[in-house]
Coordinates of C-alpha atoms in Angstrom, one line a residue:
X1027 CA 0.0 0.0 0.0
X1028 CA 1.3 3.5 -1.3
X1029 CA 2.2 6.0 2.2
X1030 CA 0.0 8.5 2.6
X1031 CA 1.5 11.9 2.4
X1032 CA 0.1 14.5 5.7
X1033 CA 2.0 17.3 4.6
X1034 CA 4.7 19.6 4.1
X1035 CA 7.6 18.4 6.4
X1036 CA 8.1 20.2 9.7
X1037 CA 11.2 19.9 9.8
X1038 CA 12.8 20.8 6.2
X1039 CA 9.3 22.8 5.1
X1040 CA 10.4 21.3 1.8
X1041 CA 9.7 17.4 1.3
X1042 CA 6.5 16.0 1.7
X1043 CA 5.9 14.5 5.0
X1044 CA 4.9 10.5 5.3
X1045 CA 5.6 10.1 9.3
X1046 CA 3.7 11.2 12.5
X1047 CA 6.0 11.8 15.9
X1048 CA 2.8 11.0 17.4
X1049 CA 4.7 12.7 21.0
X1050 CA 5.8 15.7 19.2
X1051 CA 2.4 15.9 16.9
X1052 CA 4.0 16.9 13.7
X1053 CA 4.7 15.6 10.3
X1054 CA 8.3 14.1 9.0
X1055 CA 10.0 13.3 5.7
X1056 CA 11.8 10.1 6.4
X1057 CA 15.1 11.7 6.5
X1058 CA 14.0 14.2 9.4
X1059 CA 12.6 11.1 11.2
X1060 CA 16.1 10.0 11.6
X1061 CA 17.1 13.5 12.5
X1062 CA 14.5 13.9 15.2
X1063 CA 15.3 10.2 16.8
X1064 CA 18.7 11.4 17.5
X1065 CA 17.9 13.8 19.8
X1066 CA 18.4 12.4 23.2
X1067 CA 15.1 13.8 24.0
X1068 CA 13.1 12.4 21.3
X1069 CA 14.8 8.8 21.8
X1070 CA 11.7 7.2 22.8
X1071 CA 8.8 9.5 21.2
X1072 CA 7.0 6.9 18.3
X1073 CA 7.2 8.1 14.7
X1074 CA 4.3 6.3 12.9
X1075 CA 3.2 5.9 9.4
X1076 CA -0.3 4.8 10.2
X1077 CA -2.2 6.7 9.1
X1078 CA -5.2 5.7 11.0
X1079 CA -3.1 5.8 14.7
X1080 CA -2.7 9.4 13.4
X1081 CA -6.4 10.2 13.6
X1082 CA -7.3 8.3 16.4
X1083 CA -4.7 9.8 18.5
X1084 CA -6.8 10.7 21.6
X1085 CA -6.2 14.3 23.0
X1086 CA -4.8 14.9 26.1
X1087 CA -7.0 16.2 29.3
X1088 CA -7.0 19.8 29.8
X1089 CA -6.7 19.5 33.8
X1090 CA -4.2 16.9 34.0
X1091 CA -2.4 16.9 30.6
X1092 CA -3.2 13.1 30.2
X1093 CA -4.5 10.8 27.4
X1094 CA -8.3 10.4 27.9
X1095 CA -9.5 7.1 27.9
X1096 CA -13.0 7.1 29.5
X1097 CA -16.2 8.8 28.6
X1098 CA -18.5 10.7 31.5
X1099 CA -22.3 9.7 30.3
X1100 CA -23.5 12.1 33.0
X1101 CA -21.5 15.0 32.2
X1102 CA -21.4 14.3 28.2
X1103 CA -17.3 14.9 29.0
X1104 CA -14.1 12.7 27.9
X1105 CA -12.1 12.1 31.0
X1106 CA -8.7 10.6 31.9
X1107 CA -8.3 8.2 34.9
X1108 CA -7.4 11.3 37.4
X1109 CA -10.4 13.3 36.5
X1110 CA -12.3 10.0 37.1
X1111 CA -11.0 9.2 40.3
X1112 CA -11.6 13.0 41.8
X1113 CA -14.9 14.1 39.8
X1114 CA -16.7 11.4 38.3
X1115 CA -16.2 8.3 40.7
X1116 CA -20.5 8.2 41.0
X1117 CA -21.0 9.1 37.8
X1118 CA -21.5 6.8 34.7
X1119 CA -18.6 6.1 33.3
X1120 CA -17.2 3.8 30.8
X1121 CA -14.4 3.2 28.5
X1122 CA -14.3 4.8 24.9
X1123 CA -14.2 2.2 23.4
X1124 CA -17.7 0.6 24.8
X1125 CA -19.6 4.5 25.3
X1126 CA -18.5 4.8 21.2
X1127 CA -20.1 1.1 20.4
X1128 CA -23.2 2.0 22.5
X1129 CA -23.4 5.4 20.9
X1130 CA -22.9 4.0 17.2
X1131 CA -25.9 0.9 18.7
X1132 CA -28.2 3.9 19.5
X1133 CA -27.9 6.2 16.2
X1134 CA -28.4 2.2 14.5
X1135 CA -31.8 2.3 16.0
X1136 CA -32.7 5.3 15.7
X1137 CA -31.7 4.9 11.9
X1138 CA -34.3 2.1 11.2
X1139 CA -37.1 3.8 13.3
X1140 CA -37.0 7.0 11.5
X1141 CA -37.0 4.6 8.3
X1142 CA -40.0 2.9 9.8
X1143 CA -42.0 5.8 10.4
X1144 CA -40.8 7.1 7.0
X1145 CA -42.1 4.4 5.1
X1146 CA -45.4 4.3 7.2
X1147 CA -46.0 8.3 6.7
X1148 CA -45.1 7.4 2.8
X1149 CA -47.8 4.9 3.6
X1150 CA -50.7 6.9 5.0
X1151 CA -49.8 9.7 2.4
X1152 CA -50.7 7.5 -0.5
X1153 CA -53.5 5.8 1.0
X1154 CA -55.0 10.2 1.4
X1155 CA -54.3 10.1 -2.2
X1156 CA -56.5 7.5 -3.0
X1157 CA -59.1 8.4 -0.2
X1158 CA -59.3 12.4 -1.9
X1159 CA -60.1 11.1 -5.3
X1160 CA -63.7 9.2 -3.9
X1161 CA -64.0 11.9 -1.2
X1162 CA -64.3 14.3 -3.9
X1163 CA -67.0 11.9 -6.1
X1164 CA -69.2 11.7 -3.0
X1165 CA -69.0 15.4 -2.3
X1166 CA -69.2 16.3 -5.8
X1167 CA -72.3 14.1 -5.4
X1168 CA -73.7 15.7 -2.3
X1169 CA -73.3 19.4 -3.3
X1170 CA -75.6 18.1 -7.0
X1171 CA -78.5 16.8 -4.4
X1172 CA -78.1 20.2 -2.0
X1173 CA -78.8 22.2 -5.4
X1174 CA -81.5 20.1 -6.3
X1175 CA -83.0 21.1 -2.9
X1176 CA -82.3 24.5 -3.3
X1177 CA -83.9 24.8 -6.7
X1178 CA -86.8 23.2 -5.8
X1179 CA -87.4 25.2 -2.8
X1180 CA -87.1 28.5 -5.0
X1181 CA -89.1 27.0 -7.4
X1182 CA -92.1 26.7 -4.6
X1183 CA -90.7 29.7 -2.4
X1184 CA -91.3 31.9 -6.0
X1185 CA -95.0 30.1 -6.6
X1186 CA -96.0 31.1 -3.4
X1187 CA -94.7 34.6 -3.8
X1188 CA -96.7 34.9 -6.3
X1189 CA -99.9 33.7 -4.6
X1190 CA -99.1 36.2 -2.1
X1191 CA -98.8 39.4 -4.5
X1192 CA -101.2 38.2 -6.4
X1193 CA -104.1 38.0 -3.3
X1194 CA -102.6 41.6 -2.3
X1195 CA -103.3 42.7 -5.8
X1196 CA -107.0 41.2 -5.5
X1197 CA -107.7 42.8 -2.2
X1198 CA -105.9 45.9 -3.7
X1199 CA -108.5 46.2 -6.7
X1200 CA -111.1 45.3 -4.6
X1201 CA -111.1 47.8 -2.1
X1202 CA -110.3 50.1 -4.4
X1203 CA -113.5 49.4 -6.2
X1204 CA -115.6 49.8 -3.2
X1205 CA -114.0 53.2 -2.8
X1206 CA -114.6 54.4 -6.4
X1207 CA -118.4 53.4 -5.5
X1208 CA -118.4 55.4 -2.6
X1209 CA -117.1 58.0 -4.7
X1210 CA -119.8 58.1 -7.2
X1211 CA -122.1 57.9 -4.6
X1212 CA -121.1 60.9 -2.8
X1213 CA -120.2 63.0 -5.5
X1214 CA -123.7 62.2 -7.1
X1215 CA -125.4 63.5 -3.5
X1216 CA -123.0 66.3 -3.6
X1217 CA -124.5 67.7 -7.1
X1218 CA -127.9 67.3 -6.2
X1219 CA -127.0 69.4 -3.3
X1220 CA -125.5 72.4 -5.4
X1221 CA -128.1 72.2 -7.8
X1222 CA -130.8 72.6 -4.8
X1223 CA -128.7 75.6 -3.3
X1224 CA -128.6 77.4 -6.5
X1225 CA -132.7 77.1 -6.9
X1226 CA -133.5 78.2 -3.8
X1227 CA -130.9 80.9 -3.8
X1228 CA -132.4 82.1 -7.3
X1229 CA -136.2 81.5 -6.1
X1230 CA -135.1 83.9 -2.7
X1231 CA -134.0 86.4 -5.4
X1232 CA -136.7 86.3 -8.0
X1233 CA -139.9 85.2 -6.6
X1234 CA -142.2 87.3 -5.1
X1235 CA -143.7 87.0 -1.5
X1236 CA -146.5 85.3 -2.1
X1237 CA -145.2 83.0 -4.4
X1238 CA -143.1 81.9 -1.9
X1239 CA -145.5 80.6 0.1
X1240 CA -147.1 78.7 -2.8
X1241 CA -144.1 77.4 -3.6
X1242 CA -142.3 76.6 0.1
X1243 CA -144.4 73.3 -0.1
X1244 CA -142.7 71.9 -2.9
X1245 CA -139.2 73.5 -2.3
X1246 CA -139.4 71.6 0.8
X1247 CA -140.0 68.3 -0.5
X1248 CA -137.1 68.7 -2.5
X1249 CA -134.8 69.5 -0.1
X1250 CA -135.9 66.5 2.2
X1251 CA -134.9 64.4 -0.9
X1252 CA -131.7 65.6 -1.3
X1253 CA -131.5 64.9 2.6
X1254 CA -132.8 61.8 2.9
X1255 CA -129.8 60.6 0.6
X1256 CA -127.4 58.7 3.2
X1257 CA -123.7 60.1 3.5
X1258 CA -121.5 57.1 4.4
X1259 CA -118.9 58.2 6.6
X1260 CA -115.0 57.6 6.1
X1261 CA -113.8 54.9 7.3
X1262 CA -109.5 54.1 6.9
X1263 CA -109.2 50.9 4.5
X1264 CA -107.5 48.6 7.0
X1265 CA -103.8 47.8 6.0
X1266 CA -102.9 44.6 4.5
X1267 CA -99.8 43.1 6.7
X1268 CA -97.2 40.7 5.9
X1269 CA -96.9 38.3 9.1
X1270 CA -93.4 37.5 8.8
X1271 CA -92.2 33.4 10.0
X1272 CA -89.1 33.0 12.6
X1273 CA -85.7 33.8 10.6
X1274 CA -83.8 32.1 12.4
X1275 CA -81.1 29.2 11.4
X1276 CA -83.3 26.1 12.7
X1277 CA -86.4 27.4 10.7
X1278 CA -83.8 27.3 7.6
X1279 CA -82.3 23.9 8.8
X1280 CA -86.0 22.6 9.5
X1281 CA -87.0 24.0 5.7
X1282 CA -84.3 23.3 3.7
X1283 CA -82.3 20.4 5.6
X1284 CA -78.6 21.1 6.7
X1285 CA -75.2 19.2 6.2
X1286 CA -74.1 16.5 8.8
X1287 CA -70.2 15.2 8.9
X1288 CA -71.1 11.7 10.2
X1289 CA -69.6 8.2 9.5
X1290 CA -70.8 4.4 9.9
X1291 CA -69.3 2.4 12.7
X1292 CA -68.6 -1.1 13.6
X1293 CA -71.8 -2.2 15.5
X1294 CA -72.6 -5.9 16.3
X1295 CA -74.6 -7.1 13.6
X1296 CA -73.9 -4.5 10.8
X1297 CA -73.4 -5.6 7.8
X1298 CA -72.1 -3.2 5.1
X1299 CA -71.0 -3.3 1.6
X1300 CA -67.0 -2.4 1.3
X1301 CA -64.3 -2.6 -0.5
X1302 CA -60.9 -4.2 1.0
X1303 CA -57.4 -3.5 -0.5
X1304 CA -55.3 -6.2 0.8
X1305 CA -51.6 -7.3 0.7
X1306 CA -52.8 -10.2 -2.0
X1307 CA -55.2 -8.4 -4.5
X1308 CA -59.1 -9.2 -4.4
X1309 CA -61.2 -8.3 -7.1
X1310 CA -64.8 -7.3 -7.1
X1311 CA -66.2 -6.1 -4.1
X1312 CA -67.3 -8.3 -0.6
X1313 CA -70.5 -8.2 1.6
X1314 CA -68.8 -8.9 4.5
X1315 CA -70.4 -9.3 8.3
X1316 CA -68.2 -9.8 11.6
X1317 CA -68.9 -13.4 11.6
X1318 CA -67.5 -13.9 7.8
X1319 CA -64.8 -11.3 7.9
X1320 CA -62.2 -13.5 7.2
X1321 CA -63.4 -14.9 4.3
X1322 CA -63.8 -12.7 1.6
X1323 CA -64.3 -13.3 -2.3
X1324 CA -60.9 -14.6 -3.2
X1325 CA -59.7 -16.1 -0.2
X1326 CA -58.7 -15.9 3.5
X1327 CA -56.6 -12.7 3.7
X1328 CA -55.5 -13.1 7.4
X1329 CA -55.3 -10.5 10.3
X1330 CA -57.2 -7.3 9.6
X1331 CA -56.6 -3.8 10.7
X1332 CA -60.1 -2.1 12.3
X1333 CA -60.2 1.8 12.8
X1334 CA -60.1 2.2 16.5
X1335 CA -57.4 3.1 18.9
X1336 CA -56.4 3.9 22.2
X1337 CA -53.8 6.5 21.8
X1338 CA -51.2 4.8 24.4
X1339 CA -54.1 5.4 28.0
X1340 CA -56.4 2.0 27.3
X1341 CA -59.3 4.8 26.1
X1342 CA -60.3 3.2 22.8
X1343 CA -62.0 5.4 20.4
X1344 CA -62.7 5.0 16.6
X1345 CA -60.4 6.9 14.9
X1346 CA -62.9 9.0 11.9
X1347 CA -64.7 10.6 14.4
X1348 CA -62.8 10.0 18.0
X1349 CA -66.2 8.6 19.5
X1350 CA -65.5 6.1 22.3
X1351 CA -65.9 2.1 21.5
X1352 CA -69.7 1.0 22.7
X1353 CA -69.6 -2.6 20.8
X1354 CA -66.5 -4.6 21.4
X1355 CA -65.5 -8.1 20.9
X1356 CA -62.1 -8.3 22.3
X1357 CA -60.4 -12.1 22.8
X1358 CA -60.4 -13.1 26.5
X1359 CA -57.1 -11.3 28.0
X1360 CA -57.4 -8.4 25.6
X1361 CA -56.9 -5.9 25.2
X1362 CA -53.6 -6.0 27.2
X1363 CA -50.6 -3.7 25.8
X1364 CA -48.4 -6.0 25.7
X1365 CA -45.2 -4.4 25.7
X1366 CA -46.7 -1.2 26.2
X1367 CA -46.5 -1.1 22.5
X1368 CA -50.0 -2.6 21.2
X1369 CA -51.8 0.3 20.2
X1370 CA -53.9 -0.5 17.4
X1371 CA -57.1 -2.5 16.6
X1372 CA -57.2 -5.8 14.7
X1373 CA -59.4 -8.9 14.0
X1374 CA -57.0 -11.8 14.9
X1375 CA -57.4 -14.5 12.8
X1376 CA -55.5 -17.1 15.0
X1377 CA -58.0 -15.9 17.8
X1378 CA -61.5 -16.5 15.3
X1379 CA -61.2 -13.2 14.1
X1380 CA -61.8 -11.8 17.6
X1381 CA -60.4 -8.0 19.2
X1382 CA -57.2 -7.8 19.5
X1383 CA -54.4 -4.5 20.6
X1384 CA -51.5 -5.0 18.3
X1385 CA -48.6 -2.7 17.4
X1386 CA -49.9 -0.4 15.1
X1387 CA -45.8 -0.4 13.4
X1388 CA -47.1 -4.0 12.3
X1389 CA -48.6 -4.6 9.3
X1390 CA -52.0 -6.2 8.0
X1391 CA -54.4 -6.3 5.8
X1392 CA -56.9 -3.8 6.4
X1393 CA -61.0 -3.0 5.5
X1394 CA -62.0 0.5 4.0
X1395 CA -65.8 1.4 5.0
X1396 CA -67.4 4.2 2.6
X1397 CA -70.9 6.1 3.0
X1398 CA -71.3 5.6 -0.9
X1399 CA -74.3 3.2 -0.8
X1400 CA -76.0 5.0 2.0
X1401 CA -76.1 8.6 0.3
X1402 CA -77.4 7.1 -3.0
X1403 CA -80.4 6.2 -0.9
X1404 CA -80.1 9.6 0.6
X1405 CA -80.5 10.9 -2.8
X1406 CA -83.6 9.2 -3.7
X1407 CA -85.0 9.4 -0.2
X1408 CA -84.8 13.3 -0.5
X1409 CA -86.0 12.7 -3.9
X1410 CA -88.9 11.6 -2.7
X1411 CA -89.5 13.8 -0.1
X1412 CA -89.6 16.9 -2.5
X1413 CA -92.3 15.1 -5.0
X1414 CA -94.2 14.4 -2.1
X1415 CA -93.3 18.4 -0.7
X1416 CA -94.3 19.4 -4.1
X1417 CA -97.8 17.5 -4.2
X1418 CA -98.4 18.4 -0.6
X1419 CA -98.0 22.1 -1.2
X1420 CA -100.5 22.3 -4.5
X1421 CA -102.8 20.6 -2.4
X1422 CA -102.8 23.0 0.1
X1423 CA -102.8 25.8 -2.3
X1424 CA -105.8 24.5 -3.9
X1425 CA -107.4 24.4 -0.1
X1426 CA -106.4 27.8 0.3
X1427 CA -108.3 28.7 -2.8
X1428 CA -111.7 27.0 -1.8
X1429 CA -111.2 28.1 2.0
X1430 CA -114.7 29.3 3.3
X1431 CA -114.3 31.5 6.9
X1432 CA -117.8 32.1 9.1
X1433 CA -117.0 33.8 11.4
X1434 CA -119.3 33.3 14.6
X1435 CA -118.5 35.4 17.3
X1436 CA -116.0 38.5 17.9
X1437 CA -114.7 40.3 20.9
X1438 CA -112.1 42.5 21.2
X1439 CA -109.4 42.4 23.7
X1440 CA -105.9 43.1 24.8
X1441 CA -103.2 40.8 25.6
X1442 CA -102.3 40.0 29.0
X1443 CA -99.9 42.8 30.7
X1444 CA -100.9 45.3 28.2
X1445 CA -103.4 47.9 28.9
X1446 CA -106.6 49.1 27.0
X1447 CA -107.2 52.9 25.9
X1448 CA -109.8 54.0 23.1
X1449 CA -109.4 50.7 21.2
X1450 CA -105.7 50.4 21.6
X1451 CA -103.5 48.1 23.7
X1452 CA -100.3 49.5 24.9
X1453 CA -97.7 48.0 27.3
X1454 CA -94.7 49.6 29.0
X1455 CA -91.3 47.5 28.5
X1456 CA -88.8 49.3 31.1
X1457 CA -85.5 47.1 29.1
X1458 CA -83.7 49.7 27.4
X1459 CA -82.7 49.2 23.5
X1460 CA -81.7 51.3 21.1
X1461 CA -84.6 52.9 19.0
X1462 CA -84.9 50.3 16.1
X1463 CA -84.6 47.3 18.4
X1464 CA -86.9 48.7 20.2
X1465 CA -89.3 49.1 17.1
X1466 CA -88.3 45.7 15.9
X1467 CA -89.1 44.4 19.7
X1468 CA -92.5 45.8 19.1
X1469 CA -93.6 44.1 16.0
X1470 CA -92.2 40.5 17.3
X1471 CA -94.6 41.0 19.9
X1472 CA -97.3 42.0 17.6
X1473 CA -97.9 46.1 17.5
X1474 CA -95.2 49.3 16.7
X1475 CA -93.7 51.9 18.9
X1476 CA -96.5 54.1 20.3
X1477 CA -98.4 56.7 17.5
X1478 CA -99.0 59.1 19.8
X1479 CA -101.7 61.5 17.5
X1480 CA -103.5 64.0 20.1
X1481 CA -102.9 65.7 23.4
X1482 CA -105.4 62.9 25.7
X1483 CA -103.2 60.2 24.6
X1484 CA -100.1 61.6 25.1
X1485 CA -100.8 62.4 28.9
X1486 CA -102.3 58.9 29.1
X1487 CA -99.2 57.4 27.9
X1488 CA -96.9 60.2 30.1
X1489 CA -99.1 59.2 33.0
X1490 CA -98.6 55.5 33.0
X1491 CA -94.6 55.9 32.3
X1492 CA -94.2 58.3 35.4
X1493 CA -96.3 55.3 37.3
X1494 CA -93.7 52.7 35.8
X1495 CA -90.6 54.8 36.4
X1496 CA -89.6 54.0 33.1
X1497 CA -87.8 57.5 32.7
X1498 CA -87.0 59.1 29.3
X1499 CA -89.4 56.8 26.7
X1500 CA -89.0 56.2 22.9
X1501 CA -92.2 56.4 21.0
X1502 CA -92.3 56.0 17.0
X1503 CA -91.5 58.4 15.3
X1504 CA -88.4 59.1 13.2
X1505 CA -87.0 61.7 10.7
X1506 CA -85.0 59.7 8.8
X1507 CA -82.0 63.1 8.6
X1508 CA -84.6 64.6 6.5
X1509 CA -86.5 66.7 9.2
X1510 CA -89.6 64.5 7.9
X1511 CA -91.2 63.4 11.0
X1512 CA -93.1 60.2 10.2
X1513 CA -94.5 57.6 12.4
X1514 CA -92.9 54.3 11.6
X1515 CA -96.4 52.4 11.9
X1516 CA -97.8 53.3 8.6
X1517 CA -95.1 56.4 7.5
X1518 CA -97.9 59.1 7.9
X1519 CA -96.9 62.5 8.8
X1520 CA -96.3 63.3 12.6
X1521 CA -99.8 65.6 12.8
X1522 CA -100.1 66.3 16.6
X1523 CA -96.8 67.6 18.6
X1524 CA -95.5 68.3 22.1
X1525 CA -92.0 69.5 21.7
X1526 CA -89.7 70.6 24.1
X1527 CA -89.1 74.5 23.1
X1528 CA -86.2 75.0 20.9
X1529 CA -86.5 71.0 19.9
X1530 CA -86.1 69.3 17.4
X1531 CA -82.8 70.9 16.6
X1532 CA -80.7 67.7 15.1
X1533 CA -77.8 68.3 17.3
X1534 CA -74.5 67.2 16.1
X1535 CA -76.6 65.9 13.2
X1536 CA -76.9 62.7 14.8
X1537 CA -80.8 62.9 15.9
X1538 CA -83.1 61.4 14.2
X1539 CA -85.5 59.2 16.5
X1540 CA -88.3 60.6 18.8
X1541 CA -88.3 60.5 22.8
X1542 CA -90.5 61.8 25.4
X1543 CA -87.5 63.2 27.6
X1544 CA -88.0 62.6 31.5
X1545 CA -85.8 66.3 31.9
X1546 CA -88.2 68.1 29.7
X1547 CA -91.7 66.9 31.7
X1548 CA -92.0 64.3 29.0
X1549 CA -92.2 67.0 26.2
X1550 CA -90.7 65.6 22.8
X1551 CA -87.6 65.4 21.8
X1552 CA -85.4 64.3 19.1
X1553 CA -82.4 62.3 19.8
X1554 CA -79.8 59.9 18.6
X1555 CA -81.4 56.5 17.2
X1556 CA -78.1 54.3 18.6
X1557 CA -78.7 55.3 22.5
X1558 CA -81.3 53.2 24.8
X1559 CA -84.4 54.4 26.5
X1560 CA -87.2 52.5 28.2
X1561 CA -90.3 52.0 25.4
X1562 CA -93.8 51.8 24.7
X1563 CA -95.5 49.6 22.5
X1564 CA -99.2 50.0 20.5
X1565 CA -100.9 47.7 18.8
X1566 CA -104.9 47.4 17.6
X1567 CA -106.8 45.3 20.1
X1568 CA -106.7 41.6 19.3
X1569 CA -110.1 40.4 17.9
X1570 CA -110.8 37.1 18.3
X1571 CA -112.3 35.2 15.7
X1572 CA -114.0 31.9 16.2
X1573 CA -113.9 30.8 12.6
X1574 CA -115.1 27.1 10.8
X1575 CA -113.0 26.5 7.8
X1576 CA -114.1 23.6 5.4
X1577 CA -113.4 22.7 2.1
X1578 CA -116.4 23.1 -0.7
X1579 CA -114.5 19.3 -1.7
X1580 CA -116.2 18.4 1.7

């Protein structure tokens, strides 16, 4: 074997160097070795040529200038025997030699576990692969049959709509006609009237005494006519109302259905259509049940990996959904961690297919459980439901259409805790709330903030506030940062006031909602919409209506 050259000489500086004075630690062409031997104090140093002696020439300890030759596992430190025998007698301490071929064991081991996982992570990452391409199918799937819903819930939503506008529409024209009738009628009345009040004016003017007396007779008779026509007084068409349903998310859910993340589950006595991929490949798909597990279409394929573990702490749990294991069939002794390293469910097959913990390193075949079967029923179940929705709701549009109401008896009344005055119902809510919640709080319980429309009623209402304590009050009334006061109940102009002198002024532009102010005796006030007062609420006493409804079908 050819030398290996270290280096420039240290002697010379000029030939390459072959030799080690391992003593003096430097490098030696072969005719400086014989050089540096001479010295009487390099007689007994050891040149070398070994290459490998040269790098595993051990240093020398920093306390005691010795070679080390022991290794401090406590204090991670290379020691030589002094340091040992005045520092590290308790500690753990071992030669180099073994501490390096425990070390080198060690990074072994830890070598083919991190191979180990990284095969198993390659593993689980190509088994996602697969799973995402059918995940997406189904889902793909699921979102068609949500549209579906969706569609056909516009579809009806729009047809009812319609039936609603249109029966607006009908009333609409309706009591319009009665009011062009009314119309005519009084207009007709009023002519007769003007033609009678220019006769008798002209008869006053032209006739002479005595006529007059002839003629009263007759005048009179005409003017009783006219009289004797009936004036029909006014009366307000009553408002058409939309009754608006709950908004909230359950109605939707109830209506239209919602989405549910849920799985299937081994339960004693399922028995579910899968697919199994195997070590040995099986083709076509197996109904399989816990009692015929092991044999599938193709053959007996062994141990099988279930989806339930226990995450090191004996708490078993499936692993799609975390829920805790309700149906087991464990062998007798199981589960039982042997080696605190069984982990992982499995069907044994030397136990009869029976529970079993097992490492989950290991390997098996395994069974893969899909929802596919159970959402194609799904589908035609919901299918179903909306023809059936569909035929339900004509049905009861067509009952709507031949709907005949008597009504029997009537009496009007207010609600318990409000109080009656002239026809209305009002109750005082003492909560505070921002004007528009307040006005919203009112129509969920069935009336509007308070129309307050002449003096009597405004010191009724005053009065029973002061009585409540309720303090400075919203009623409902609003100027939208126009200076248009309108009541919110039907948007008709504010007619009757009380204001506070020098009010309303709008200040800092921000006041747009009406309050009877407790500072100002309850005079009016306009103020910012956003702050909370106590509230009163109106509504039209509730008349009850004891109605039979049938069907001409019936």
């Amino acid at each position: 074997m050819a030398n290996h050259v270290l280096g420039i000489c240290t002697e010379c500086t000029k030939t390459n160097g072959e030799e080690f004075c391992l003593e003096c630690e430097v490098i030696l062409c072969s005719k400086c070795k014989l050089s540096h031997l001479k010295r009487k104090s390099n007689k007994k140093h050891h040149v070398d040529k070994s290459y490998s002696k040269i790098l595993d020439k051990r240093p020398s300890c920093l306390i005691h200038s010795k070679e080390v030759v022991f290794y401090c596992g406590s204090c991670c430190l290379l020691i030589c025997p002094s340091c040992m025998l005045e520092k590290h007698k308790q500690h753990d301490v071992d030669e180099i030699e073994n501490a390096v071929s425990k070390k080198k064991e060690g990074i072994s081991s830890e070598i083919v576990d991190l191979e180990s996982r990284s095969e198993n992570v390659k593993q689980i990452v190509d088994d996602l692969n697969v799973f995402e391409e059918a995940y997406k199918i189904d889902n793909a799937i699921l979102k068609k049959v949500i549209k579906v819903r969706g569609d056909t819930l516009k579809a009806l939503i729009d047809k009812h709509t319609e039936t609603l506008v249109e029966r607006v529409t009908l009333e609409e024209s309706s009591q319009m006609t009665r009011k062009s009738e009314e119309v005519y009628k009084l207009e007709d009345i009023k002519l007769l009237c003007d033609l009678q009040i220019e006769r008798l004016k002209g008869s006053l003017q032209n006739t002479k005494d005595i006529d007059i007396l002839l003629s009263y007779g007759e005048w009179e008779e005409d003017v009783q006519h006219v009289k004797t026509r009936e004036i029909s007084e006014f009366k307000p068409i009553p408002p058409i109302r939309f009754l608006e349903p709950g908004k909230d998310e359950d109605t939707i859910n109830e209506l239209f259905g919602a989405v549910e993340i849920g799985f299937f589950k081994l339960q004693e006595g399922d028995h579910v259509r899968i697919k199994l991929s195997v070590t040995e490949p099986i083709n076509g798909w197996g109904d399989v049940t816990h009692d015929s597990i092991g044999t599938v279409r193709g053959g007996n394929i062994g141990s099988i990996w279930i989806g339930a573990s226990d995450a090191g702490k004996q708490d078993w749990r499936w692993a799609f959904d975390l829920s805790k294991i309700t149906y087991s069939l464990f062998n007798p002794g199981q589960p039982d961690n042997g080696g605190n390293v069984e982990g992982c469910l499995e069907l044994r097959s030397e136990l009869g297919y029976k529970w079993n913990d097992f490492p989950c390193s290991s390997t098996n075949s395994y069974v893969c459980e899909s929802q596919q079967e159970k959402e194609a029923n799904l589908i035609n179940e919901i299918k179903a439901s909306l023809n059936k929705m569909q035929e339900n709701m004509k049905g009861v549009l067509q009952m709507v259409e031949k709907l005949e109401v008597n009504i029997k008896e009537k009496s009007n009344i207010c609600r318990k805790g409000w109080k009656e005055y002239k026809d209305h119902c009002y109750i005082y809510q003492s909560d505070k709330k921002s004007w528009r919640m307040a006005e919203e709080q009112c129509r969920t319980m069935g009336g509007y903030l308070v129309k307050i429309e002449d003096v009597s009623e405004h010191n009724w209402v005053v009065t029973n506030i002061k009585d409540g304590n309720l303090g400075s009050t919203w009623i409902g009334a609003s100027d939208v940062g126009k200076q248009d006061w309108r009541w919110a109940f039907d948007l008709s102009k504010v007619k009757y006031s009380l204001w506070n002198p020098g009010q309303p002024d709008n200040g800092g532009n921000v006041e747009g909602c009406l309050e009877l102010r407790s500072v100002f005796g309850y005079k009016w006030n306009d103020f910012p919409c956003s702050s909370t007062n106590s509230y009163v609420c109106e509504s039209q006493q509730v008349i009850l209506i004891i109605i039979s409804i049938r069907t001409l079908g019936d």
